[in-house]
Coordinates of C-alpha atoms and ligand atoms in Angstrom, one line a residue:
M1 CA 104.5 -59.0 69.7
K2 CA 104.8 -62.6 70.9
T3 CA 104.5 -65.2 68.1
Y4 CA 103.0 -68.6 68.5
P5 CA 103.0 -71.8 66.5
N6 CA 99.8 -72.1 64.5
P7 CA 99.0 -75.8 64.2
T8 CA 95.9 -77.3 62.8
I9 CA 93.6 -79.0 65.3
E10 CA 94.2 -82.3 63.6
S11 CA 97.9 -82.0 64.5
I12 CA 97.4 -80.7 68.1
A13 CA 98.8 -83.8 69.7
G14 CA 102.3 -82.6 68.8
Y15 CA 101.8 -79.4 70.7
V16 CA 100.8 -80.5 74.2
G17 CA 102.1 -78.1 76.9
Q18 CA 103.1 -75.5 74.4
E19 CA 101.3 -72.2 73.9
V20 CA 99.8 -72.1 70.4
M21 CA 97.5 -70.0 68.3
L22 CA 94.4 -71.5 66.7
K23 CA 92.2 -69.8 64.1
G24 CA 88.6 -71.0 63.6
W25 CA 84.9 -70.8 64.2
V26 CA 82.8 -71.5 67.3
R27 CA 80.9 -74.7 67.0
R28 CA 79.1 -74.3 70.3
K29 CA 79.5 -72.8 73.7
R30 CA 78.3 -73.6 77.2
S31 CA 79.0 -71.9 80.5
S32 CA 79.1 -72.7 84.1
G33 CA 79.4 -69.1 85.4
K34 CA 83.2 -69.0 86.0
I35 CA 84.1 -71.2 83.1
H36 CA 83.2 -71.0 79.4
F37 CA 83.6 -74.1 77.3
V38 CA 84.0 -73.1 73.7
V39 CA 84.3 -75.7 71.0
I40 CA 86.3 -74.4 68.1
R41 CA 86.6 -76.0 64.6
D42 CA 89.2 -75.0 62.1
G43 CA 88.3 -77.2 59.1
T44 CA 90.6 -80.0 60.2
G45 CA 88.9 -80.9 63.4
E46 CA 87.3 -79.7 66.6
L47 CA 88.7 -78.9 70.0
Q48 CA 87.2 -77.7 73.2
G49 CA 88.7 -74.6 74.7
V50 CA 88.4 -74.0 78.4
V51 CA 88.1 -70.3 79.3
N52 CA 88.6 -69.9 83.0
K53 CA 87.7 -66.6 84.7
A54 CA 90.3 -67.2 87.4
T55 CA 93.2 -67.4 85.0
I56 CA 92.4 -65.3 81.9
E57 CA 92.4 -61.5 81.7
A58 CA 88.9 -60.1 82.5
E59 CA 88.6 -58.5 79.0
H60 CA 89.2 -61.9 77.3
F61 CA 86.7 -63.6 79.5
E62 CA 84.0 -61.0 78.5
R63 CA 84.8 -61.6 74.9
S64 CA 84.2 -65.3 75.3
A65 CA 80.8 -64.5 76.8
K66 CA 79.8 -62.8 73.6
L67 CA 80.6 -65.7 71.2
T68 CA 77.8 -67.1 69.1
Q69 CA 77.7 -70.2 67.0
E70 CA 80.0 -69.7 63.9
S71 CA 81.7 -66.6 65.2
S72 CA 85.2 -66.4 63.9
I73 CA 88.0 -66.2 66.4
I74 CA 91.7 -66.5 67.0
I75 CA 92.7 -67.9 70.3
T76 CA 95.9 -68.6 72.1
G77 CA 96.1 -71.5 74.6
V78 CA 97.9 -74.5 75.8
P79 CA 96.7 -78.0 74.7
R80 CA 96.6 -80.9 77.1
A81 CA 95.5 -84.5 76.8
E82 CA 92.0 -85.0 78.0
P83 CA 90.8 -88.6 77.7
R84 CA 87.1 -87.5 78.2
A85 CA 87.2 -85.1 75.2
S86 CA 86.1 -86.5 71.8
G87 CA 89.4 -86.0 70.1
G88 CA 91.4 -86.7 73.2
Y89 CA 92.6 -83.1 73.8
E90 CA 91.4 -79.8 75.2
V91 CA 93.0 -76.4 75.2
D92 CA 93.3 -74.1 78.2
V93 CA 92.6 -70.7 76.6
T94 CA 95.0 -67.8 77.4
G95 CA 93.6 -65.2 75.0
I96 CA 90.7 -64.6 72.5
E97 CA 90.5 -62.2 69.6
I98 CA 87.2 -61.9 67.9
V99 CA 87.2 -61.6 64.1
Q100 CA 83.5 -61.5 63.7
I101 CA 80.5 -62.2 65.9
A102 CA 78.2 -64.3 63.8
E103 CA 74.5 -63.5 63.4
P104 CA 72.1 -66.3 64.6
F105 CA 73.1 -69.3 62.5
P106 CA 70.3 -70.8 60.5
I107 CA 71.4 -74.4 61.1
Q108 CA 70.9 -75.5 64.6
P109 CA 71.8 -78.7 66.3
K110 CA 68.3 -80.1 65.7
E111 CA 66.4 -81.8 62.8
H112 CA 66.0 -79.7 59.7
S113 CA 64.3 -80.8 56.5
T114 CA 66.4 -81.8 53.6
G115 CA 64.9 -79.0 51.5
F116 CA 66.0 -76.5 54.1
L117 CA 69.5 -77.9 54.3
M118 CA 69.9 -78.0 50.6
E119 CA 68.8 -74.3 50.4
H120 CA 71.5 -73.6 52.9
R121 CA 74.1 -75.9 51.4
H122 CA 76.7 -73.1 51.6
L123 CA 76.4 -73.2 55.4
W124 CA 75.5 -76.9 55.8
L125 CA 79.0 -77.7 54.6
R126 CA 80.2 -76.7 58.0
S127 CA 78.5 -79.6 59.7
R128 CA 80.5 -82.5 61.1
R129 CA 78.8 -84.9 58.8
Q130 CA 79.3 -83.0 55.6
H131 CA 82.9 -82.4 56.6
A132 CA 83.4 -86.1 57.1
I133 CA 81.9 -86.9 53.7
L134 CA 83.8 -84.4 51.7
R135 CA 87.1 -85.3 53.4
I136 CA 86.4 -88.9 52.3
R137 CA 85.6 -87.7 48.8
H138 CA 89.0 -86.0 48.7
E139 CA 90.7 -89.1 49.9
I140 CA 89.0 -91.2 47.2
I141 CA 90.0 -88.7 44.5
R142 CA 93.6 -88.7 45.8
A143 CA 93.6 -92.5 45.7
C144 CA 92.4 -92.5 42.1
R145 CA 95.0 -90.1 41.0
D146 CA 97.8 -91.9 42.8
F147 CA 96.6 -95.2 41.5
F148 CA 97.0 -94.1 37.9
D149 CA 100.0 -91.9 38.4
D150 CA 101.8 -94.8 40.2
R151 CA 101.2 -97.0 37.1
D152 CA 102.5 -94.3 34.7
F153 CA 99.1 -93.5 33.1
T154 CA 99.4 -90.0 31.6
L155 CA 96.7 -87.5 32.7
I156 CA 95.1 -86.0 29.6
D157 CA 92.4 -83.5 30.3
T158 CA 89.5 -83.7 27.9
P159 CA 87.1 -80.9 26.7
I160 CA 83.8 -80.0 28.3
F161 CA 82.3 -78.4 25.2
T162 CA 82.0 -81.1 22.6
P163 CA 80.3 -81.7 19.2
N164 CA 79.8 -85.4 20.0
A165 CA 77.3 -87.4 22.0
C166 CA 79.2 -90.2 23.8
E167 CA 76.5 -91.8 25.9
G168 CA 73.4 -91.5 23.9
T169 CA 71.5 -88.4 22.7
T170 CA 68.6 -88.4 25.2
N171 CA 70.4 -86.6 28.1
L172 CA 72.5 -84.0 26.4
F173 CA 72.9 -80.5 27.7
H174 CA 72.9 -78.2 24.7
T175 CA 74.7 -74.9 24.8
Q176 CA 75.1 -72.1 22.3
Y177 CA 78.7 -72.1 21.1
F178 CA 78.8 -68.9 19.0
D179 CA 76.9 -70.0 15.9
Q180 CA 77.0 -73.7 16.6
T181 CA 75.5 -76.0 19.2
A182 CA 77.9 -77.7 21.6
Y183 CA 77.1 -80.3 24.2
L184 CA 78.5 -80.5 27.6
A185 CA 80.6 -83.6 27.8
Q186 CA 78.8 -86.7 29.1
S187 CA 82.2 -88.5 29.2
G188 CA 85.8 -87.8 28.2
Q189 CA 86.1 -91.3 26.7
L190 CA 86.2 -90.5 23.0
Y191 CA 89.0 -88.1 23.6
S192 CA 90.8 -90.5 25.9
E193 CA 90.7 -93.0 23.1
A194 CA 92.6 -90.5 20.9
S195 CA 95.0 -89.9 23.8
A196 CA 95.6 -93.6 24.3
A197 CA 96.8 -93.9 20.7
A198 CA 99.2 -91.1 21.5
F199 CA 100.4 -92.0 25.0
G200 CA 99.5 -95.6 25.6
N201 CA 97.9 -95.6 29.0
V202 CA 96.0 -92.5 29.9
Y203 CA 93.3 -91.2 32.1
C204 CA 91.0 -88.1 32.3
F205 CA 89.4 -86.9 35.4
G206 CA 86.8 -84.2 35.3
P207 CA 83.2 -83.1 35.6
T208 CA 80.7 -84.7 33.2
F209 CA 77.1 -83.7 32.5
R210 CA 73.9 -85.5 31.9
A211 CA 70.4 -84.0 31.7
E212 CA 68.8 -86.8 33.7
K213 CA 65.1 -86.1 33.7
S214 CA 64.4 -88.5 36.5
K215 CA 64.8 -87.8 40.2
T216 CA 66.7 -90.7 41.8
R217 CA 69.1 -91.0 44.7
R218 CA 71.9 -92.1 42.3
H219 CA 71.7 -89.4 39.6
L220 CA 73.2 -85.9 39.4
M221 CA 73.2 -83.6 36.4
E222 CA 76.9 -82.8 37.0
F223 CA 79.2 -85.5 38.3
W224 CA 82.9 -86.3 38.3
M225 CA 84.3 -89.2 36.5
V226 CA 87.7 -90.8 36.3
E227 CA 88.2 -92.5 33.0
P228 CA 91.3 -94.6 32.2
E229 CA 91.9 -95.8 28.7
M230 CA 94.6 -98.4 27.6
A231 CA 95.9 -99.1 24.2
F232 CA 96.6 -102.8 23.3
A233 CA 94.1 -103.8 25.9
E234 CA 90.9 -105.9 26.0
L235 CA 87.9 -106.3 28.2
A236 CA 89.7 -108.5 30.8
D237 CA 92.4 -105.8 31.2
A238 CA 89.7 -103.2 32.0
M239 CA 88.1 -105.6 34.6
D240 CA 91.5 -106.2 36.2
L241 CA 92.2 -102.5 36.3
A242 CA 88.8 -101.7 37.9
E243 CA 89.4 -104.3 40.5
G244 CA 92.8 -102.8 41.4
L245 CA 91.4 -99.3 41.5
L246 CA 88.6 -100.3 43.9
K247 CA 91.1 -102.1 46.1
M248 CA 93.4 -99.1 46.4
V249 CA 90.5 -96.7 47.0
M250 CA 89.2 -98.8 49.8
E251 CA 92.6 -99.4 51.4
R252 CA 93.3 -95.6 51.5
V253 CA 90.0 -94.6 53.0
L254 CA 90.2 -97.3 55.7
E255 CA 93.8 -96.3 56.4
R256 CA 93.4 -92.5 56.5
R257 CA 89.8 -91.7 57.1
Q258 CA 88.8 -93.8 60.2
E259 CA 87.7 -90.7 62.1
E260 CA 85.4 -89.6 59.4
L261 CA 83.9 -93.1 58.9
K262 CA 83.3 -93.2 62.6
T263 CA 81.5 -89.8 62.4
L264 CA 79.3 -91.3 59.7
E265 CA 78.7 -94.4 61.8
R266 CA 79.7 -96.5 58.8
D267 CA 79.8 -100.3 59.2
I268 CA 83.4 -100.7 58.0
S269 CA 83.3 -104.4 58.0
R270 CA 81.4 -104.0 54.7
L271 CA 84.2 -102.0 53.3
E272 CA 86.9 -104.2 54.6
A273 CA 85.4 -107.1 52.6
V274 CA 86.2 -105.3 49.4
V275 CA 89.3 -107.3 48.4
P276 CA 90.0 -108.9 45.0
P277 CA 89.1 -111.1 43.4
L278 CA 85.7 -109.5 42.8
P279 CA 83.0 -111.9 41.6
R280 CA 82.4 -111.8 37.8
V281 CA 79.2 -112.9 36.2
T282 CA 78.0 -112.5 32.6
Y283 CA 74.8 -110.5 31.9
G284 CA 73.1 -113.8 31.0
E285 CA 74.0 -115.3 34.4
A286 CA 72.8 -112.1 36.1
I287 CA 69.4 -112.4 34.4
K288 CA 69.1 -116.0 35.6
L289 CA 70.0 -114.9 39.1
L290 CA 67.4 -112.2 39.1
Q291 CA 64.7 -114.5 37.7
E292 CA 65.6 -117.1 40.4
K293 CA 65.0 -114.3 42.9
G294 CA 61.5 -113.7 41.5
V295 CA 62.3 -110.5 39.5
S296 CA 60.4 -110.3 36.2
I297 CA 63.1 -109.6 33.7
Q298 CA 63.9 -111.0 30.3
F299 CA 67.2 -111.5 28.5
G300 CA 67.6 -108.3 26.5
D301 CA 66.2 -106.0 29.2
D302 CA 68.4 -103.4 30.8
F303 CA 68.8 -103.4 34.6
G304 CA 66.8 -100.8 36.5
G305 CA 68.1 -99.4 39.8
D306 CA 66.1 -102.0 41.7
D307 CA 67.4 -104.9 39.7
E308 CA 71.0 -103.7 40.3
T309 CA 70.2 -103.7 44.0
V310 CA 68.8 -107.2 44.1
L311 CA 71.6 -108.5 41.9
A312 CA 74.4 -106.9 44.0
S313 CA 72.8 -108.1 47.3
S314 CA 73.7 -111.6 46.3
F315 CA 77.4 -110.7 46.8
D316 CA 79.2 -109.1 49.7
K317 CA 81.6 -107.3 47.4
P318 CA 81.1 -105.3 44.3
V319 CA 80.2 -107.6 41.4
I320 CA 81.4 -107.2 37.8
V321 CA 78.7 -107.9 35.2
H322 CA 80.1 -108.4 31.7
R323 CA 78.9 -109.0 28.2
Y324 CA 75.6 -107.2 28.0
P325 CA 73.5 -107.3 24.9
A326 CA 74.9 -104.8 22.4
S327 CA 71.5 -103.4 21.9
I328 CA 71.3 -101.8 25.3
K329 CA 74.8 -100.4 25.3
A330 CA 76.6 -97.5 23.7
F331 CA 77.6 -97.5 20.0
Y332 CA 81.3 -97.9 20.5
M333 CA 81.3 -101.3 22.3
E334 CA 83.3 -104.1 20.6
P335 CA 81.1 -107.1 19.9
D336 CA 82.0 -110.4 21.5
P337 CA 83.5 -112.5 18.6
E338 CA 81.8 -115.6 20.0
T339 CA 78.4 -114.1 20.3
P340 CA 78.3 -110.9 18.2
N341 CA 75.0 -109.7 19.7
L342 CA 76.8 -109.3 23.1
A343 CA 79.2 -106.4 23.8
L344 CA 82.6 -106.8 25.4
C345 CA 81.6 -104.4 28.2
M346 CA 81.3 -104.5 31.9
D347 CA 79.6 -102.7 34.8
V348 CA 80.7 -102.9 38.4
L349 CA 77.7 -102.9 40.8
A350 CA 78.4 -101.9 44.4
P351 CA 76.7 -103.8 47.2
E352 CA 74.2 -102.4 49.7
G353 CA 72.0 -100.9 47.0
Y354 CA 74.5 -98.4 45.6
G355 CA 74.1 -99.7 42.0
E356 CA 76.5 -99.1 39.1
I357 CA 79.7 -97.4 40.1
I358 CA 81.8 -98.3 37.0
G359 CA 81.0 -98.8 33.4
G360 CA 83.3 -99.6 30.5
G361 CA 84.8 -102.2 28.3
Q362 CA 86.5 -102.8 25.0
R363 CA 86.0 -100.3 22.1
I364 CA 85.5 -101.1 18.4
H365 CA 88.8 -100.7 16.7
D366 CA 87.7 -101.6 13.2
Y367 CA 86.8 -98.7 10.9
D368 CA 83.9 -100.3 9.0
K369 CA 82.4 -101.8 12.1
L370 CA 82.4 -98.5 13.9
L371 CA 81.0 -96.6 10.9
A372 CA 78.2 -99.1 10.7
R373 CA 77.4 -98.6 14.4
I374 CA 77.4 -94.8 14.1
K375 CA 74.9 -95.1 11.3
E376 CA 72.8 -97.6 13.2
H377 CA 72.6 -95.3 16.1
E378 CA 71.7 -92.4 13.8
L379 CA 74.6 -90.3 15.0
P380 CA 75.9 -87.5 12.9
E381 CA 78.8 -88.9 10.9
E382 CA 80.4 -85.5 10.4
A383 CA 80.9 -85.0 14.2
F384 CA 82.5 -88.4 14.5
R385 CA 85.0 -88.0 11.6
W386 CA 87.9 -87.4 13.9
Y387 CA 86.9 -90.4 16.1
L388 CA 86.7 -92.6 13.0
D389 CA 90.1 -91.4 12.0
L390 CA 91.6 -93.1 15.0
R391 CA 90.6 -96.4 13.3
K392 CA 92.6 -95.5 10.2
Y393 CA 96.0 -94.8 11.7
G394 CA 97.5 -97.7 13.7
S395 CA 94.2 -98.8 15.2
V396 CA 94.7 -101.3 18.1
P397 CA 92.3 -103.1 20.5
H398 CA 91.8 -100.7 23.4
A399 CA 89.7 -100.7 26.5
G400 CA 88.9 -98.5 29.5
F401 CA 86.1 -97.5 31.9
G402 CA 84.6 -94.6 33.8
M403 CA 84.1 -94.5 37.6
G404 CA 81.6 -92.1 38.9
I405 CA 83.1 -90.4 42.0
E406 CA 79.8 -89.5 43.7
R407 CA 78.4 -93.0 43.5
V408 CA 81.6 -94.3 45.1
V409 CA 81.5 -91.7 47.8
A410 CA 77.8 -92.5 48.5
W411 CA 78.7 -96.2 48.9
V412 CA 81.9 -95.7 50.9
C413 CA 80.1 -93.3 53.3
G414 CA 76.9 -95.3 53.4
L415 CA 74.7 -92.4 52.3
E416 CA 71.1 -92.5 51.3
H417 CA 71.5 -90.1 48.4
V418 CA 74.2 -88.7 46.2
R419 CA 73.3 -85.1 46.9
E420 CA 75.6 -85.1 49.9
T421 CA 78.6 -86.5 48.0
I422 CA 79.6 -83.2 46.3
A423 CA 79.9 -79.8 47.8
F424 CA 77.3 -78.1 45.6
P425 CA 75.2 -80.8 43.9
R426 CA 73.4 -80.0 40.6
M427 CA 70.0 -81.8 40.6
L428 CA 66.8 -81.7 38.6
Y429 CA 65.4 -78.9 40.7
T430 CA 68.5 -77.7 42.4
L431 CA 70.7 -75.0 40.9
Y432 CA 71.0 -72.8 44.0
P433 CA 73.3 -72.2 45.9
Ligands
4AD1 O1 78.2 -96.0 32.4 P1 78.6 -94.6 32.0 O2 77.5 -93.9 31.3 O3 79.9 -94.8 31.1 C1 80.5 -93.9 30.4 O4 80.3 -92.7 30.5 C2 81.7 -94.4 29.7 N1 81.9 -93.4 28.5 C3 82.9 -94.4 30.6 C4 84.1 -95.0 29.9 O5 84.1 -96.1 29.5 N2 85.2 -94.2 29.8 O6 79.1 -93.8 33.2 C5 80.1 -94.2 34.0 C6 79.9 -94.1 35.5 C7 78.7 -94.9 36.0 O7 79.1 -96.2 36.3 C8 78.3 -94.1 37.2 O8 79.2 -94.4 38.3 C9 78.6 -92.7 36.8 O9 79.5 -92.7 35.8 N3 77.3 -92.0 36.4 C10 76.7 -91.1 37.2 N4 76.9 -90.6 38.5 C11 76.1 -89.7 39.0 N5 75.0 -89.2 38.3 C12 74.8 -89.6 37.0 N6 73.8 -89.0 36.3 C13 75.6 -90.6 36.4 N7 75.7 -91.2 35.2 C14 76.7 -92.0 35.3
MG2 MG1 76.7 -97.3 32.5

């Protein structure tokens, strides 16, 4: 049997004039009697195949007549440059093997409701738009990993089942852990702090869980977070690191995912603007700014989603807001020595209404101060004994942050809702598929 090279559609340019084999699915088909035009997708791209009755064996021509949307096929053919084709190439088909003829595909090239599409998420993933989004997601994740790996941060995976609440007790998922209750991790941070004392600079990257009872376009129940933690580091170091990470993420996506951004019709000038230095304002300045814009908000209030949108719209890049009142932040935040009711923390707010993409800061490293906070927040001391231990044995100032991948993907892709940023989103009323 003759063998053929089996390139991906993405790499087809290197195979012009050479007979190749392609494996994929039928995106669509149209006919003009003697010629069938079959668009095949293989997961890397799409390519139109020209099946010409005059030049292909009759049996193969008949096979192509039977093809339905999403039928799986293996074709042979010779690619050639075609300036009018969307990817710049077409393939003259020399043979077709049918793997399976697909039943009528539920998702048609027409408007479907979001509910319908979510119900068919397992099939919706095949659409061009979802493909573009998830490839950008992958690129963002790869950029994050490379960023930390290049800087010699050690990857330390943190547990999913935990006895501790890291980010407040109101949105915990409780699970039965034999005869105890365990929570699904809201963050890997507490464990990253332990890891930082062992390895210096570390990061964790994994799924995190929050039982968010509200339905918003920014919240998922299960989302992925990358969380660096640095020993011998302060708030300013965390801000610098966040700035560097965002720069790298943006550069990579712009360099490697132009096609996908084009598919999404993203205004890339908004992304190109994301270069350091990022504006930095204190929480106090942010409150003033909001008040000047007519928002009714007082010093001490937490920002709602709308406030974040208004605030961020004053800047054309992400803005770093630092030193929030300690009272609206997590228990572990180091107080500002100059104004102890403020926390040495920061949030990065994305422009264009995407809200908070990064949250972090400097952690309390003094044993007594931390114990007092745990008590104030009415957290169970027992569960935090190991965390307090870290303050007994060579405690140092340390800082870090968490970046929510889905929020970043939504922003980079210009999406209306985070539900499209992950293959199978978990939302308030969505557990299927
Ligand atoms: O601000 P958060 O709650 O911070 C932490 O969890 C810290 N322990 C991180 C750290 O310092 N290591 O969450 C961090 C980020 C947010 O800025 C946001 O991007 C994302 O996680 N995030 C969510 N993304 C999607 N759905 C949700 N329900 C999210 N909650 C937080
Ligand atoms: Mg936050």
